[in-house]
């Protein structure tokens, strides 16, 4: 695992809003998979910020209305393809260093506001944003979706 953050030059190449939207779509897909297939273990971030698979109890709920999510699900109809996708997501999460994973967890898994993240982290606002963007770039790049995020 690379313990350094991406440099300012690399960070400036990417649009954070586009990165965030792709990551939110990926997490919507994970939530959909969790509700629809009880045989597949979804990757989790543990309290010590390690990525691992965990069994879960399926929750049945109404259908997802998001068009992007439905389009992504068409590509993951077969269980094998779903497992491959989850493996890619797990590998992408493992590309993040500990501090990036912690900020990523607070931002996307736990859906904390920036003020809450700042109160938990011992860094300033600019440093937290730099850490978050670095983690997002590594995650999206590992999934091979970064070509849509350049400025």
mmCIF file of C-alpha atoms in Angstrom:
data_model
loop_
_atom_site.group_PDB
_atom_site.id
_atom_site.type_symbol
_atom_site.label_atom_id
_atom_site.label_comp_id
_atom_site.label_asym_id
_atom_site.label_seq_id
_atom_site.Cartn_x
_atom_site.Cartn_y
_atom_site.Cartn_z
ATOM 1 C CA UNK A 1 0.000 0.000 0.000
ATOM 2 C CA UNK A 2 1.389 3.395 -0.984
ATOM 3 C CA UNK A 3 1.600 5.594 2.131
ATOM 4 C CA UNK A 4 1.973 8.896 0.326
ATOM 5 C CA UNK A 5 -0.686 11.254 -0.935
ATOM 6 C CA UNK A 6 -0.795 12.266 -4.566
ATOM 7 C CA UNK A 7 1.022 15.497 -5.381
ATOM 8 C CA UNK A 8 -0.647 18.832 -6.038
ATOM 9 C CA UNK A 9 0.068 18.491 -9.778
ATOM 10 C CA UNK A 10 -1.742 15.145 -9.921
ATOM 11 C CA UNK A 11 -4.634 16.427 -7.789
ATOM 12 C CA UNK A 12 -5.155 19.411 -10.070
ATOM 13 C CA UNK A 13 -5.694 17.130 -13.097
ATOM 14 C CA UNK A 14 -8.979 15.748 -11.737
ATOM 15 C CA UNK A 15 -12.394 17.268 -11.094
ATOM 16 C CA UNK A 16 -13.486 16.307 -7.564
ATOM 17 C CA UNK A 17 -17.213 16.639 -8.338
ATOM 18 C CA UNK A 18 -16.961 14.072 -11.145
ATOM 19 C CA UNK A 19 -14.906 11.769 -8.919
ATOM 20 C CA UNK A 20 -17.445 12.064 -6.099
ATOM 21 C CA UNK A 21 -20.373 11.342 -8.431
ATOM 22 C CA UNK A 22 -18.724 8.159 -9.729
ATOM 23 C CA UNK A 23 -17.984 6.992 -6.183
ATOM 24 C CA UNK A 24 -21.558 7.713 -5.074
ATOM 25 C CA UNK A 25 -22.819 5.652 -8.036
ATOM 26 C CA UNK A 26 -20.535 2.784 -7.035
ATOM 27 C CA UNK A 27 -21.875 2.906 -3.467
ATOM 28 C CA UNK A 28 -25.467 2.982 -4.735
ATOM 29 C CA UNK A 29 -24.636 -0.137 -6.714
ATOM 30 C CA UNK A 30 -23.223 -1.781 -3.575
ATOM 31 C CA UNK A 31 -26.404 -0.970 -1.653
ATOM 32 C CA UNK A 32 -28.489 -2.416 -4.478
ATOM 33 C CA UNK A 33 -26.395 -5.588 -4.562
ATOM 34 C CA UNK A 34 -26.708 -5.906 -0.809
ATOM 35 C CA UNK A 35 -30.497 -5.815 -1.052
ATOM 36 C CA UNK A 36 -30.812 -8.136 -4.035
ATOM 37 C CA UNK A 37 -28.302 -10.910 -3.500
ATOM 38 C CA UNK A 38 -27.823 -12.458 -0.083
ATOM 39 C CA UNK A 39 -25.113 -14.829 -1.334
ATOM 40 C CA UNK A 40 -22.551 -12.103 -2.025
ATOM 41 C CA UNK A 41 -20.479 -10.594 0.772
ATOM 42 C CA UNK A 42 -20.048 -6.845 0.383
ATOM 43 C CA UNK A 43 -16.620 -5.384 1.296
ATOM 44 C CA UNK A 44 -16.568 -3.456 4.586
ATOM 45 C CA UNK A 45 -14.132 -1.019 6.147
ATOM 46 C CA UNK A 46 -13.380 -2.186 9.683
ATOM 47 C CA UNK A 47 -12.910 0.047 12.721
ATOM 48 C CA UNK A 48 -9.138 -0.155 12.242
ATOM 49 C CA UNK A 49 -9.567 0.839 8.564
ATOM 50 C CA UNK A 50 -8.876 -2.473 6.891
ATOM 51 C CA UNK A 51 -10.980 -3.723 4.010
ATOM 52 C CA UNK A 52 -12.577 -7.136 4.378
ATOM 53 C CA UNK A 53 -15.586 -9.128 3.310
ATOM 54 C CA UNK A 54 -18.344 -9.717 5.836
ATOM 55 C CA UNK A 55 -21.569 -11.697 5.791
ATOM 56 C CA UNK A 56 -24.736 -9.686 6.198
ATOM 57 C CA UNK A 57 -28.456 -10.134 6.645
ATOM 58 C CA UNK A 58 -30.271 -9.145 3.445
ATOM 59 C CA UNK A 59 -32.714 -6.277 3.601
ATOM 60 C CA UNK A 60 -35.576 -6.261 1.113
ATOM 61 C CA UNK A 61 -36.809 -2.846 0.054
ATOM 62 C CA UNK A 62 -38.364 -1.048 -2.879
ATOM 63 C CA UNK A 63 -36.659 -0.867 -6.274
ATOM 64 C CA UNK A 64 -33.983 1.671 -6.911
ATOM 65 C CA UNK A 65 -35.083 4.567 -9.078
ATOM 66 C CA UNK A 66 -31.651 5.774 -10.119
ATOM 67 C CA UNK A 67 -31.181 5.339 -13.876
ATOM 68 C CA UNK A 68 -27.379 5.163 -13.675
ATOM 69 C CA UNK A 69 -27.611 2.427 -11.087
ATOM 70 C CA UNK A 70 -30.025 0.421 -13.237
ATOM 71 C CA UNK A 71 -27.662 0.708 -16.194
ATOM 72 C CA UNK A 72 -24.761 -0.496 -14.079
ATOM 73 C CA UNK A 73 -26.843 -3.423 -12.805
ATOM 74 C CA UNK A 74 -27.520 -4.574 -16.357
ATOM 75 C CA UNK A 75 -23.787 -5.236 -16.620
ATOM 76 C CA UNK A 76 -23.746 -7.243 -13.389
ATOM 77 C CA UNK A 77 -26.664 -9.617 -13.918
ATOM 78 C CA UNK A 78 -24.663 -12.771 -13.494
ATOM 79 C CA UNK A 79 -23.331 -13.713 -10.074
ATOM 80 C CA UNK A 80 -19.823 -14.182 -11.485
ATOM 81 C CA UNK A 81 -19.763 -10.654 -12.838
ATOM 82 C CA UNK A 82 -21.049 -9.346 -9.521
ATOM 83 C CA UNK A 83 -18.262 -11.125 -7.681
ATOM 84 C CA UNK A 84 -15.701 -9.699 -10.108
ATOM 85 C CA UNK A 85 -17.089 -6.210 -9.529
ATOM 86 C CA UNK A 86 -16.932 -6.615 -5.750
ATOM 87 C CA UNK A 87 -13.374 -7.904 -6.020
ATOM 88 C CA UNK A 88 -12.417 -4.844 -8.065
ATOM 89 C CA UNK A 89 -14.000 -2.561 -5.467
ATOM 90 C CA UNK A 90 -12.149 -4.332 -2.645
ATOM 91 C CA UNK A 91 -8.849 -4.071 -4.515
ATOM 92 C CA UNK A 92 -9.528 -0.393 -5.231
ATOM 93 C CA UNK A 93 -10.138 0.266 -1.529
ATOM 94 C CA UNK A 94 -6.852 -1.452 -0.701
ATOM 95 C CA UNK A 95 -4.992 1.080 -2.889
ATOM 96 C CA UNK A 96 -5.745 3.789 -0.326
ATOM 97 C CA UNK A 97 -3.347 4.433 2.542
ATOM 98 C CA UNK A 98 -4.626 4.483 6.133
ATOM 99 C CA UNK A 99 -5.420 8.190 6.345
ATOM 100 C CA UNK A 100 -7.107 8.233 2.915
ATOM 101 C CA UNK A 101 -9.155 5.203 3.904
ATOM 102 C CA UNK A 102 -10.196 6.880 7.143
ATOM 103 C CA UNK A 103 -11.386 10.044 5.347
ATOM 104 C CA UNK A 104 -12.977 7.922 2.577
ATOM 105 C CA UNK A 105 -14.825 5.872 5.210
ATOM 106 C CA UNK A 106 -16.144 8.960 6.987
ATOM 107 C CA UNK A 107 -17.158 10.620 3.717
ATOM 108 C CA UNK A 108 -18.723 7.808 1.701
ATOM 109 C CA UNK A 109 -19.503 4.912 4.088
ATOM 110 C CA UNK A 110 -20.612 6.854 7.125
ATOM 111 C CA UNK A 111 -21.793 9.928 5.142
ATOM 112 C CA UNK A 112 -20.413 12.438 7.636
ATOM 113 C CA UNK A 113 -20.516 16.176 6.946
ATOM 114 C CA UNK A 114 -17.214 17.975 6.434
ATOM 115 C CA UNK A 115 -17.457 19.697 9.852
ATOM 116 C CA UNK A 116 -17.818 16.306 11.557
ATOM 117 C CA UNK A 117 -14.844 14.926 9.641
ATOM 118 C CA UNK A 118 -12.741 17.946 10.622
ATOM 119 C CA UNK A 119 -13.630 17.441 14.283
ATOM 120 C CA UNK A 120 -12.541 13.777 14.089
ATOM 121 C CA UNK A 121 -9.356 14.357 12.075
ATOM 122 C CA UNK A 122 -6.362 16.297 13.356
ATOM 123 C CA UNK A 123 -5.861 18.169 10.100
ATOM 124 C CA UNK A 124 -7.052 21.458 8.674
ATOM 125 C CA UNK A 125 -9.825 21.793 6.088
ATOM 126 C CA UNK A 126 -7.429 22.069 3.119
ATOM 127 C CA UNK A 127 -5.428 19.012 4.192
ATOM 128 C CA UNK A 128 -8.598 16.911 4.669
ATOM 129 C CA UNK A 129 -9.792 17.947 1.205
ATOM 130 C CA UNK A 130 -6.402 17.025 -0.247
ATOM 131 C CA UNK A 131 -6.511 13.631 1.497
ATOM 132 C CA UNK A 132 -10.088 13.010 0.311
ATOM 133 C CA UNK A 133 -9.314 13.925 -3.296
ATOM 134 C CA UNK A 134 -6.148 11.814 -3.294
ATOM 135 C CA UNK A 135 -8.126 8.815 -2.019
ATOM 136 C CA UNK A 136 -10.908 9.386 -4.546
ATOM 137 C CA UNK A 137 -8.446 9.552 -7.425
ATOM 138 C CA UNK A 138 -6.736 6.320 -6.336
ATOM 139 C CA UNK A 139 -10.084 4.541 -5.876
ATOM 140 C CA UNK A 140 -11.594 5.640 -9.197
ATOM 141 C CA UNK A 141 -8.311 5.012 -11.060
ATOM 142 C CA UNK A 142 -8.107 1.475 -9.650
ATOM 143 C CA UNK A 143 -11.606 0.836 -11.005
ATOM 144 C CA UNK A 144 -10.536 2.188 -14.405
ATOM 145 C CA UNK A 145 -13.143 4.964 -14.380
ATOM 146 C CA UNK A 146 -10.814 7.945 -14.074
ATOM 147 C CA UNK A 147 -10.865 8.863 -17.775
ATOM 148 C CA UNK A 148 -14.200 10.676 -17.209
ATOM 149 C CA UNK A 149 -12.813 12.819 -14.383
ATOM 150 C CA UNK A 150 -10.103 14.884 -16.028
ATOM 151 C CA UNK A 151 -10.522 18.649 -16.070
#
